[in-house]
XYZ file of C-alpha atoms in Angstrom:
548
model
C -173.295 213.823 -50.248
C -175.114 211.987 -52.676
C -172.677 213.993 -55.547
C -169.593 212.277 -53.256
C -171.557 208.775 -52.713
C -172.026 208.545 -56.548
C -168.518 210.218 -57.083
C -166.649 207.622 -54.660
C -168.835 204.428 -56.463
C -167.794 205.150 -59.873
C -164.049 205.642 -59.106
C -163.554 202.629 -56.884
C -165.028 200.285 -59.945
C -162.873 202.423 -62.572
C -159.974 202.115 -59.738
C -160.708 198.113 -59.862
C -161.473 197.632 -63.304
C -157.824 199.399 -64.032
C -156.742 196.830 -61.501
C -158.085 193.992 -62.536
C -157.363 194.645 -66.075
C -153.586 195.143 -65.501
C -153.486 192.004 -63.007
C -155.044 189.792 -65.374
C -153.007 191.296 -68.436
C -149.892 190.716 -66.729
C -151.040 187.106 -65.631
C -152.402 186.210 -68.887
C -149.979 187.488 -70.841
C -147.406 185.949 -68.993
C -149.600 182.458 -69.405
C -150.396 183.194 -72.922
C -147.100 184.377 -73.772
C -145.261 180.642 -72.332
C -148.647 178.924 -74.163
C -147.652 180.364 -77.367
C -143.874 180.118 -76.856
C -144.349 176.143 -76.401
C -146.634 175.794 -79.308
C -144.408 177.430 -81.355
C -141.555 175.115 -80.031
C -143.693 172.472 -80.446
C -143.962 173.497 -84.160
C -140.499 173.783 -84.460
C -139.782 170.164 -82.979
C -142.926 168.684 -85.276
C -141.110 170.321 -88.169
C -137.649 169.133 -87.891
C -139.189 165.509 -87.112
C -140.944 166.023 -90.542
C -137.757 167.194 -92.119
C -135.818 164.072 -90.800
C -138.500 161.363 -91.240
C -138.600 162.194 -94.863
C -135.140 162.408 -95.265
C -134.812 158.845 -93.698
C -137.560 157.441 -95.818
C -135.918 158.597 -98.914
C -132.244 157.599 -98.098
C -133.805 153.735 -97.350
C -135.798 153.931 -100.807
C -132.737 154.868 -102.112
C -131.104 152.269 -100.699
C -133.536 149.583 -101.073
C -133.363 150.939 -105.284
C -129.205 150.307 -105.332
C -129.666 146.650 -104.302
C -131.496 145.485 -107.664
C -129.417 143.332 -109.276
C -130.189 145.357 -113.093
C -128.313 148.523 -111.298
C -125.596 146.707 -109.589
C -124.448 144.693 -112.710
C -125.500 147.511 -115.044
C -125.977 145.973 -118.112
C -129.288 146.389 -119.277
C -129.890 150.278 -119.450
C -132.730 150.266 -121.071
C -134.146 148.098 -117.736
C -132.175 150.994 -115.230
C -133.839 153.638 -117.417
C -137.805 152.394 -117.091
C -136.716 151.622 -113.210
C -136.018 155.283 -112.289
C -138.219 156.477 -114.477
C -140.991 154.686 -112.963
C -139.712 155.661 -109.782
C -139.261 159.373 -110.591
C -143.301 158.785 -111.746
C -143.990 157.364 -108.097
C -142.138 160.010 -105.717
C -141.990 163.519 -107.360
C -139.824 164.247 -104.436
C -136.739 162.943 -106.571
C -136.550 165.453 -109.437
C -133.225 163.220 -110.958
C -132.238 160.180 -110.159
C -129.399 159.148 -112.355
C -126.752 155.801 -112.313
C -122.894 156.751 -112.937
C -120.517 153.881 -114.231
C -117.207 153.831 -112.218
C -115.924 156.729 -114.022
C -118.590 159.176 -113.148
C -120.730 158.996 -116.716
C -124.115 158.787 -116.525
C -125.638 156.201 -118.529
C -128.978 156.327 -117.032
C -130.751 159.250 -116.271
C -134.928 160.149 -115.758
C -136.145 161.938 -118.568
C -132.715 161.303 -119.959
C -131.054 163.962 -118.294
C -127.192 164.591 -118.537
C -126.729 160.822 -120.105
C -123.578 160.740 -121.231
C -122.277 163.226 -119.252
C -119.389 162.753 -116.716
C -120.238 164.508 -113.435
C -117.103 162.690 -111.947
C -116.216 165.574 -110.153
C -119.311 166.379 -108.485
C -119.954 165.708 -104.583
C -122.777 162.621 -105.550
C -120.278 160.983 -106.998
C -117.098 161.791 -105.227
C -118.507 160.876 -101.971
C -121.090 158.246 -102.979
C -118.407 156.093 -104.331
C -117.298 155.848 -100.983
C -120.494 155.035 -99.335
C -124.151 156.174 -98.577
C -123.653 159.890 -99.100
C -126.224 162.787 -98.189
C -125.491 166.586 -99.034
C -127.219 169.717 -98.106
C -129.074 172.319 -99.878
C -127.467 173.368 -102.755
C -128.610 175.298 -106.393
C -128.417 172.998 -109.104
C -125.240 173.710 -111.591
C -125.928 171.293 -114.081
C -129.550 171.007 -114.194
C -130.929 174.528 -113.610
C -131.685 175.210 -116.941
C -133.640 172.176 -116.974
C -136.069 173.067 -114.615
C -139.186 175.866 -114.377
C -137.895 178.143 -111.201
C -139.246 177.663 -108.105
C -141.090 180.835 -106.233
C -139.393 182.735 -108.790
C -135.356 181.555 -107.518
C -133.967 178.724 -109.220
C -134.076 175.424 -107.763
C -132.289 173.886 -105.380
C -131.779 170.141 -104.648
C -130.669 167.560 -101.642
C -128.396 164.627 -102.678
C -128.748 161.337 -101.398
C -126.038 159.413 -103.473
C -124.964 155.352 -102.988
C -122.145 153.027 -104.192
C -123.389 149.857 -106.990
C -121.609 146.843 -106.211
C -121.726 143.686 -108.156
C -122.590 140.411 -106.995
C -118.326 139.804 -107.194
C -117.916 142.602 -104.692
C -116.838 144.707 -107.643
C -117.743 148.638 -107.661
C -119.815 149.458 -111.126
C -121.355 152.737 -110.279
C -122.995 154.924 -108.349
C -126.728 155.584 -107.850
C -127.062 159.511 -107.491
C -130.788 161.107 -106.844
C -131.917 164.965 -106.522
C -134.561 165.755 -104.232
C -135.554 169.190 -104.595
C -136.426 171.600 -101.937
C -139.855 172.330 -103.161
C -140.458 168.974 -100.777
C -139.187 171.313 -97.969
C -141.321 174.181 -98.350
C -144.629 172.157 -99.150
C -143.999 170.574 -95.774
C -144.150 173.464 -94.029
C -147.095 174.991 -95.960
C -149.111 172.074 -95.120
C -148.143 171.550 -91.743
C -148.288 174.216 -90.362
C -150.565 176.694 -91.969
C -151.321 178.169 -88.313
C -154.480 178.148 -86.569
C -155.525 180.450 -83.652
C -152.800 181.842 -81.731
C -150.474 180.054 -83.841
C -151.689 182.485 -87.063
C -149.003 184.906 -88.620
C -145.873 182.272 -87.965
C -142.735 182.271 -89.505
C -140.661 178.865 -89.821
C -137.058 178.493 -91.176
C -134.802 175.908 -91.738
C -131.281 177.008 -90.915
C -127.957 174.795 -91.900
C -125.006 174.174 -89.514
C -123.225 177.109 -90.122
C -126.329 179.702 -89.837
C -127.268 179.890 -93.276
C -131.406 180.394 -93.739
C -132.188 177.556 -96.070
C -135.777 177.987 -96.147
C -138.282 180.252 -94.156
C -140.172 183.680 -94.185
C -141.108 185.438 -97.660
C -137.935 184.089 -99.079
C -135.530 187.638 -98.107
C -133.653 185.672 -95.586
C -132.898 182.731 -97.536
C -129.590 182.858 -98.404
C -128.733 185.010 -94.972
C -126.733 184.035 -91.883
C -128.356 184.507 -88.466
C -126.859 184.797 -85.362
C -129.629 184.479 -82.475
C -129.704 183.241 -78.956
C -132.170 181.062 -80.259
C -130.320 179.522 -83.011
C -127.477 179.229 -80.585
C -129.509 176.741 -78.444
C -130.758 174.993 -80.920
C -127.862 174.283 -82.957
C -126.762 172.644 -78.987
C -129.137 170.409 -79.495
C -132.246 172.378 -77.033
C -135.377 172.310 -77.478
C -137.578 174.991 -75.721
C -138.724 179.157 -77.134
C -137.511 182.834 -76.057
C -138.329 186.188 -76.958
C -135.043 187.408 -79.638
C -134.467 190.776 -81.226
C -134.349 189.933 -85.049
C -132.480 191.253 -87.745
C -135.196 193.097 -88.379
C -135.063 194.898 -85.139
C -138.587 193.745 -83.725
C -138.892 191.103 -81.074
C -140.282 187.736 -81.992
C -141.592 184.808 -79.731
C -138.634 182.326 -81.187
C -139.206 178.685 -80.866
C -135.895 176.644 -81.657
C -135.587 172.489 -82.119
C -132.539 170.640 -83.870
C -132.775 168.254 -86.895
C -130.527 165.790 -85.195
C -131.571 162.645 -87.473
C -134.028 159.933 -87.225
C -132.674 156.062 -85.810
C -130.216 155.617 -88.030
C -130.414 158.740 -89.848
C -127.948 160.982 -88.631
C -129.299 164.332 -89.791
C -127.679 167.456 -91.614
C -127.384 169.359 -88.409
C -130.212 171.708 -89.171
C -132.020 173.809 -86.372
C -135.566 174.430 -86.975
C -136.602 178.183 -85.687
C -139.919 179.140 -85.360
C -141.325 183.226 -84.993
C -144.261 185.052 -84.237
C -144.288 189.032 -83.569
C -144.545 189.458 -80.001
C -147.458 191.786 -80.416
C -149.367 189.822 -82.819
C -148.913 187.207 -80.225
C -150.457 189.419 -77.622
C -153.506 190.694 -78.988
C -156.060 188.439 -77.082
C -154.208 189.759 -73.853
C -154.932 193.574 -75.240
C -158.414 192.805 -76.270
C -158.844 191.652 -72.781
C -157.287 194.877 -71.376
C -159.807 196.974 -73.189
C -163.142 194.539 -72.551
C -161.973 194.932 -69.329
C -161.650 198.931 -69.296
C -164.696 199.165 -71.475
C -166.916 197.020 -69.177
C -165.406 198.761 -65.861
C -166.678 202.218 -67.544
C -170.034 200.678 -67.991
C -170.287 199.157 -64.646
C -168.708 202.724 -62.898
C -172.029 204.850 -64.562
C -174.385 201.635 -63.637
C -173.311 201.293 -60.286
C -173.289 205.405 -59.844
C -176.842 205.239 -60.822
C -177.236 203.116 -57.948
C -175.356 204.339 -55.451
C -177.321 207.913 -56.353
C -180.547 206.061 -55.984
C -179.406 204.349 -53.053
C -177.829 207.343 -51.528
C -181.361 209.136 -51.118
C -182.563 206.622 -48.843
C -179.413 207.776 -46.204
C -178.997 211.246 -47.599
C -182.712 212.545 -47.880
C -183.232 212.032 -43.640
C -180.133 213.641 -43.153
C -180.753 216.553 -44.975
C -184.162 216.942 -43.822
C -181.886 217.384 -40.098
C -179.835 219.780 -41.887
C -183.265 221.565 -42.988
C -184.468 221.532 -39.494
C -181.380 222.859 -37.761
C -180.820 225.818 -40.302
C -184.307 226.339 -39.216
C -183.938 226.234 -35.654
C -180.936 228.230 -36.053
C -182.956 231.538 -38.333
C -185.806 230.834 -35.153
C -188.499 229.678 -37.148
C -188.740 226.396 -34.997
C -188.025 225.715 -31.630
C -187.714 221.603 -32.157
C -185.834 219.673 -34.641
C -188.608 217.660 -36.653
C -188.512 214.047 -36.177
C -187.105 212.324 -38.988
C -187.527 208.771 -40.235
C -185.440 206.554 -42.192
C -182.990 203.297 -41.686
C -182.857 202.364 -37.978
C -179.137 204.097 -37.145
C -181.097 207.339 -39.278
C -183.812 206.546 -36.120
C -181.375 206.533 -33.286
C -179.228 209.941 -34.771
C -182.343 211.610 -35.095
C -183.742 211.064 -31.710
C -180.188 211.699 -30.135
C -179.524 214.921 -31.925
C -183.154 215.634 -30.598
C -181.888 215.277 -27.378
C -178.688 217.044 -27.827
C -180.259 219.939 -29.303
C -182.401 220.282 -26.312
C -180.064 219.991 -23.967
C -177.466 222.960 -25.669
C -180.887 224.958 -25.700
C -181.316 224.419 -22.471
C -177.864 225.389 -21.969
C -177.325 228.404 -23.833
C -180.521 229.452 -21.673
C -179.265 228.623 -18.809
C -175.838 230.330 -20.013
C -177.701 233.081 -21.023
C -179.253 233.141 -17.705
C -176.081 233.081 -15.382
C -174.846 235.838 -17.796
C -177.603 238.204 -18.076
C -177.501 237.803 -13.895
C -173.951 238.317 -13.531
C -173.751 241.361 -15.832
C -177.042 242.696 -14.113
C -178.259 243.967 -11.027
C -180.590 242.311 -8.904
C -182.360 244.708 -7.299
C -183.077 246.985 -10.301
C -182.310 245.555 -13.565
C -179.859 247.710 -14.432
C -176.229 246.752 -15.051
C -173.715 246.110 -13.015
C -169.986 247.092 -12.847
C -168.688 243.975 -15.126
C -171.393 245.343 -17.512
C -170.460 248.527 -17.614
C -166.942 247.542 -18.192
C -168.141 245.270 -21.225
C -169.831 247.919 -22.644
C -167.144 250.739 -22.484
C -164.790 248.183 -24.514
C -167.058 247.970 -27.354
C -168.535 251.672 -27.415
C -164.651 252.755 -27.114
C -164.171 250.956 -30.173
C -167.207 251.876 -32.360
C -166.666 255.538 -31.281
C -163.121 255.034 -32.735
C -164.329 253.921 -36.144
C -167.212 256.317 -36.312
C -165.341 259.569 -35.362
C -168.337 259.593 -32.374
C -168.348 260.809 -29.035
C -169.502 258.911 -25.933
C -171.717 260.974 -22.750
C -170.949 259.382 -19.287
C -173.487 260.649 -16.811
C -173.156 259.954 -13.189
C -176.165 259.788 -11.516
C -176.525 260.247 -7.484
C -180.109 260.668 -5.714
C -180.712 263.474 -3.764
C -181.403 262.909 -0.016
C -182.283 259.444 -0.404
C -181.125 257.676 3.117
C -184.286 260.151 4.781
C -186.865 257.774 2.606
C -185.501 254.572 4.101
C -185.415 256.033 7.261
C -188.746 257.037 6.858
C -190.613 254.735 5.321
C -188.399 251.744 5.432
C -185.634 250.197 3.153
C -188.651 248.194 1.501
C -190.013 251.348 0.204
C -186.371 252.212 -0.754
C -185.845 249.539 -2.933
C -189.140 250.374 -4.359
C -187.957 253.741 -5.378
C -184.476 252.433 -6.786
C -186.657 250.016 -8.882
C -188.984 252.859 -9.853
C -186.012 254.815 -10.609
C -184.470 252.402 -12.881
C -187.491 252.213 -15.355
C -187.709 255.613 -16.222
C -184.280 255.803 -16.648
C -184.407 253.327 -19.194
C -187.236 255.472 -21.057
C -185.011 258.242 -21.123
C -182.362 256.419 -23.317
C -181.903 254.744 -26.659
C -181.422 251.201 -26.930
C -177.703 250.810 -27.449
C -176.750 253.438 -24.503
C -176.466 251.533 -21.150
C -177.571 252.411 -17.151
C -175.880 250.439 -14.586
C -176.130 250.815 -11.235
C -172.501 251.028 -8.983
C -174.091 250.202 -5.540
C -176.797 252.251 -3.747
C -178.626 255.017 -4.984
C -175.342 255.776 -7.685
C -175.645 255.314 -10.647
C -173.945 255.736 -14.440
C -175.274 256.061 -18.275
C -173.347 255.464 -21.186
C -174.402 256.859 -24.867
C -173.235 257.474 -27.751
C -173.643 260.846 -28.899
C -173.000 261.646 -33.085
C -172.446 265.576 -32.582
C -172.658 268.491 -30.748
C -171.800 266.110 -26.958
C -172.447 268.599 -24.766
C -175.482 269.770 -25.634
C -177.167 266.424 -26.254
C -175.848 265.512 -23.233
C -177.218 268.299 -21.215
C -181.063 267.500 -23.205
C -180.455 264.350 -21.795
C -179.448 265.062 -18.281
C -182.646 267.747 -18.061
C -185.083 264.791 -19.539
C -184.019 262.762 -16.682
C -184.113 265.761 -13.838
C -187.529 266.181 -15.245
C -188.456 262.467 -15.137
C -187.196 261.704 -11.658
C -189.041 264.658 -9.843
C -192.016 263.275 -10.750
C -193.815 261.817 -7.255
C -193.102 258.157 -6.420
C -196.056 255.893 -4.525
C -194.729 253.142 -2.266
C -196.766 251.809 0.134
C -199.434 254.276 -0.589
C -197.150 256.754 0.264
C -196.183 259.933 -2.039
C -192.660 260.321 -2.097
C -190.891 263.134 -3.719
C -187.411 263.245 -4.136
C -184.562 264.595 -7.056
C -181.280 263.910 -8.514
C -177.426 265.143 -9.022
C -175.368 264.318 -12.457
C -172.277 265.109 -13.297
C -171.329 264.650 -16.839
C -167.910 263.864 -18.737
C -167.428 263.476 -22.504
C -165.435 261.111 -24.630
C -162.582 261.801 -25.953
C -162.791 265.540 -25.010
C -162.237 265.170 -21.181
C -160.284 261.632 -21.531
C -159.592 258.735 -23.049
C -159.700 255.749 -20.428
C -163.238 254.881 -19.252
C -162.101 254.515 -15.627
C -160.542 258.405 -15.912
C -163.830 259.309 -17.670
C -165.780 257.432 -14.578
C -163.687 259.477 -12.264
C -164.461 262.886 -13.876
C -168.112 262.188 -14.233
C -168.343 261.836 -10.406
C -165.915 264.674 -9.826
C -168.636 266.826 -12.075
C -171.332 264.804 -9.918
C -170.123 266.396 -6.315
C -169.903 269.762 -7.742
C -173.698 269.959 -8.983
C -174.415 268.611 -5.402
C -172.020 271.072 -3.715
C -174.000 273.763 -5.947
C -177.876 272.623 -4.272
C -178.612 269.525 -6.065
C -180.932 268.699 -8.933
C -178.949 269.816 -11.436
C -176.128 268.587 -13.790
C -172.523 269.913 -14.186
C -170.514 268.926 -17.600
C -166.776 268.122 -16.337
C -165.383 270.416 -18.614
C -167.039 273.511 -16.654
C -166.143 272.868 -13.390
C -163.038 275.158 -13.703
C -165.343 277.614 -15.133
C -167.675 277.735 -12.417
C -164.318 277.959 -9.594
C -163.702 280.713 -11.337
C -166.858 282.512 -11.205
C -167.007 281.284 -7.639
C -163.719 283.211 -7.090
C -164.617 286.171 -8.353
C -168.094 286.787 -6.642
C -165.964 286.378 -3.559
């Protein structure tokens, strides 16, 4: 029991432990996993803010630059040159800022670049002769040579462009700047580095038509996407979802549009921000385990206990078992009285009383048995007896290849001592009669008495049946013509048996019963005292017939 107490204890806080830990996984991960999805949304919106704010900024400096009256007249270039240049100084962001005359040459350029080229047929100028103009990413044609490569691809530049108009209304020029996409990049090193559940994150910058513009290790750049999550955030939602990748792994994606700042209308980039789902997860999956790993701890602790604690209800108990296995081999007659917790108390004082009342019981079972197989008069057994006991010796005959002596036993002139002397004096001889009867047989064989002065033994005899059974029948001849005293009288008196053998002469008992007493009233019919064996009756007719 204590095995089973400690057994139980450890698997119900393993069983709950396994609960708890999947309950809180699922509940946590779920929380975590939305936590995580909004800061990576929020990440997403912070960077295409960033992205748009700067872009603003830059097309108003530009701006502001184009109304100086030294570019919109354009005639000192020396002036323009030391303008830009000091600009270019300032805001590193503009790698070239150059001023084209109305014919697209540049006669103004930092660090002298391209002057006296004519880019006329390049988007800054096509478009910014026409008003404010902003372009995408794109690589630099003219100027890649001039510049170290970026990340080991060359670089790549953002136009902000503006008309030059002269105090007469007259167009001179455009202004034309390159911002390169380093700016980009170093925005969303710096930004968003990733703390805490926010380490291991991806960000990109995607263009209208799905084109990765910046994000990752640089393999995607180039690449067109096509995710849910791009999806909604190219219609303008902001919000995060688990997508499937190109990659083929799964990736809490958190999606914001660059729609523009006030006035700034934006380049209709989405902002898309990763992190692998599992990476993601791994607080949740060290909590499954501390959870596990502290259950298993807790399970042997609280075994410990219970198999401490268990003692205090199991040792009374078993010191009940004790005492009944002992009452049951007979070596005590009363269950001990055992102490412990008070219901210990009250079971050990009612199975006190329980076992004395089945004791008393059986007893009295026992009793009302041993009467109503028994005679009362003599001891000896009665019919129902007799009829128990031919079952079983039947039986163990059977299996032992045995035979069985049933000798019928009849006094000899016995109603003369109750008329004599009384039926007092009778009974005494019956009683008399029935003891040394019982010293003439074994313990297994059986004498019951039919009613009267008849009477029947049962034995088993292992070989040669008739002639043990003929020793036995002369033992008792011998035994019952011994005097009798009753009453201070002497009483003499003898006996007729008549003997049948099993299976020789039959075998049903009640057949066997009936040849025993046919055997009986022959050995009276021949001058009593004596014994006949059933199967020489026909013998002895014989004999008789031939004397005659």
């Amino acid at each position: 029991m204590r095995v089973q107490v400690a057994l139980a204890t450890a698997l119900l806080v393993v069983g709950l432990a396994a609960l708890m830990s999947f309950v809180i996984s699922k509940r946590s991960g779920a929380d975590l996993q939305n936590q995580i999805g909004i800061g990576v949304s929020d990440i997403a919106l912070q960077m295409a803010d960033e992205l748009d704010r700067t872009m603003w900024t830059h097309r108003g400096e530009v701006s502001v630059l184009s109304t100086l009256r030294v570019l919109r007249e354009m005639q000192d270039v020396r002036e323009i040159s030391s303008i830009i240049n000091r600009l270019r100084h300032e805001i590193p962001i503009f790698t070239w800022i150059g001023v084209l005359d109305r014919d697209g040459t540049v006669v103004a350029a930092t660090n002298d670049l391209l002057v006296g080229a004519n880019i006329a047929q390049r988007p800054v100028f096509q478009y910014g002769k026409n008003g404010q103009f902003i372009g995408d990413v794109h690589d630099a044609k003219l100027l890649a040579e001039k510049f170290p490569l970026y990340n080991g691809e060359p670089i790549q530049f953002v136009d902000i462009a503006v008309p030059l108009v002269n105090d007469s209304g007259e167009f001179t020029g455009v202004l034309a700047t390159h911002l390169s996409w380093e700016w980009a990049d170093a925005v969303r090193k710096s930004l968003f580095s990733g703390q805490g559940i926010h380490q291991n994150v991806d960000i990109f910058v995607i263009s209208q038509d799905g084109t990765v513009l910046l994000g990752g290790d640089g393999n995607l750049v180039g690449s067109k996407l096509s995710l849910d999550a791009l999806s909604e955030a190219q219609s303008k939602h902001i919000g995060w979802k688990i997508s499937t990748w190109s990659d083929g792994k799964e990736y809490l994606t958190g999606y914001a549009p660059a729609d523009g700042h006030l006035d700034y209308k934006g380049l209709s980039w989405s902002i898309l921000v990763r992190q692998h789902v599992e990476d993601a997860l791994a607080p949740v999956y060290d909590l499954r385990r501390d959870i596990l790993l502290w259950g298993l701890l807790l399970a042997l602790v609280f075994s410990a206990i219970a198999w401490w604690a268990a003692g205090f209800l199991v040792g009374p108990i078993g010191k009940m078992v004790d005492g009944i296995e002992a009452m049951k081999r007979g070596e005590i007659s009363n269950l001990p009285d055992v102490r412990g917790a008070r219901e210990i108390n009250i079971l050990s004082k009612n199975l006190q009383a329980l076992l004395t009342k089945l004791t008393e019981k059986d007893a009295a079972l026992g009793e009302m048995k041993r009467i109503a197989h028994h005679d009362k008069l003599t001891g000896l057994g009665n019919r129902l007896a007799l009829d128990v006991y031919f079952e079983h010796a039947v039986a163990r005959a059977d299996r032992k290849g045995a035979e069985i002596a049933v000798l019928m036993l009849d006094l000899d002139d016995f109603k003369p001592i109750n008329d004599r002397f009384g039926h007092a004096a009778g009974d005494d001889v019956l009683r008399e009669v029935a003891k040394r009867l019982r010293r003439c047989v074994r313990g297994g064989d059986l004498v019951a008495r039919l009613g009267g002065d008849e009477m029947v033994l049962v034995c088993h005899i292992d070989q040669n049946g008739k002639e043990e059974a003929a020793i036995l029948a002369e033992r008792i001849l011998h035994e019952i013509l011994m005097p009798f005293i009753t009453g201070g009288n002497r009483v003499s008196i003898s006996m007729s048996i008549g003997i049948a053998l099993y299976p020789n002469d039959s075998r049903e008992p009640e057949q066997l019963l009936e040849h025993a007493d046919a055997a009986l009233y022959a050995a009276k019919a021949r001058g009593k005292n004596g014994y006949i064996v059933f199967s020489d009756i026909e013998d002895l007719t014989d004999n008789s017939s031939s004397c005659a």
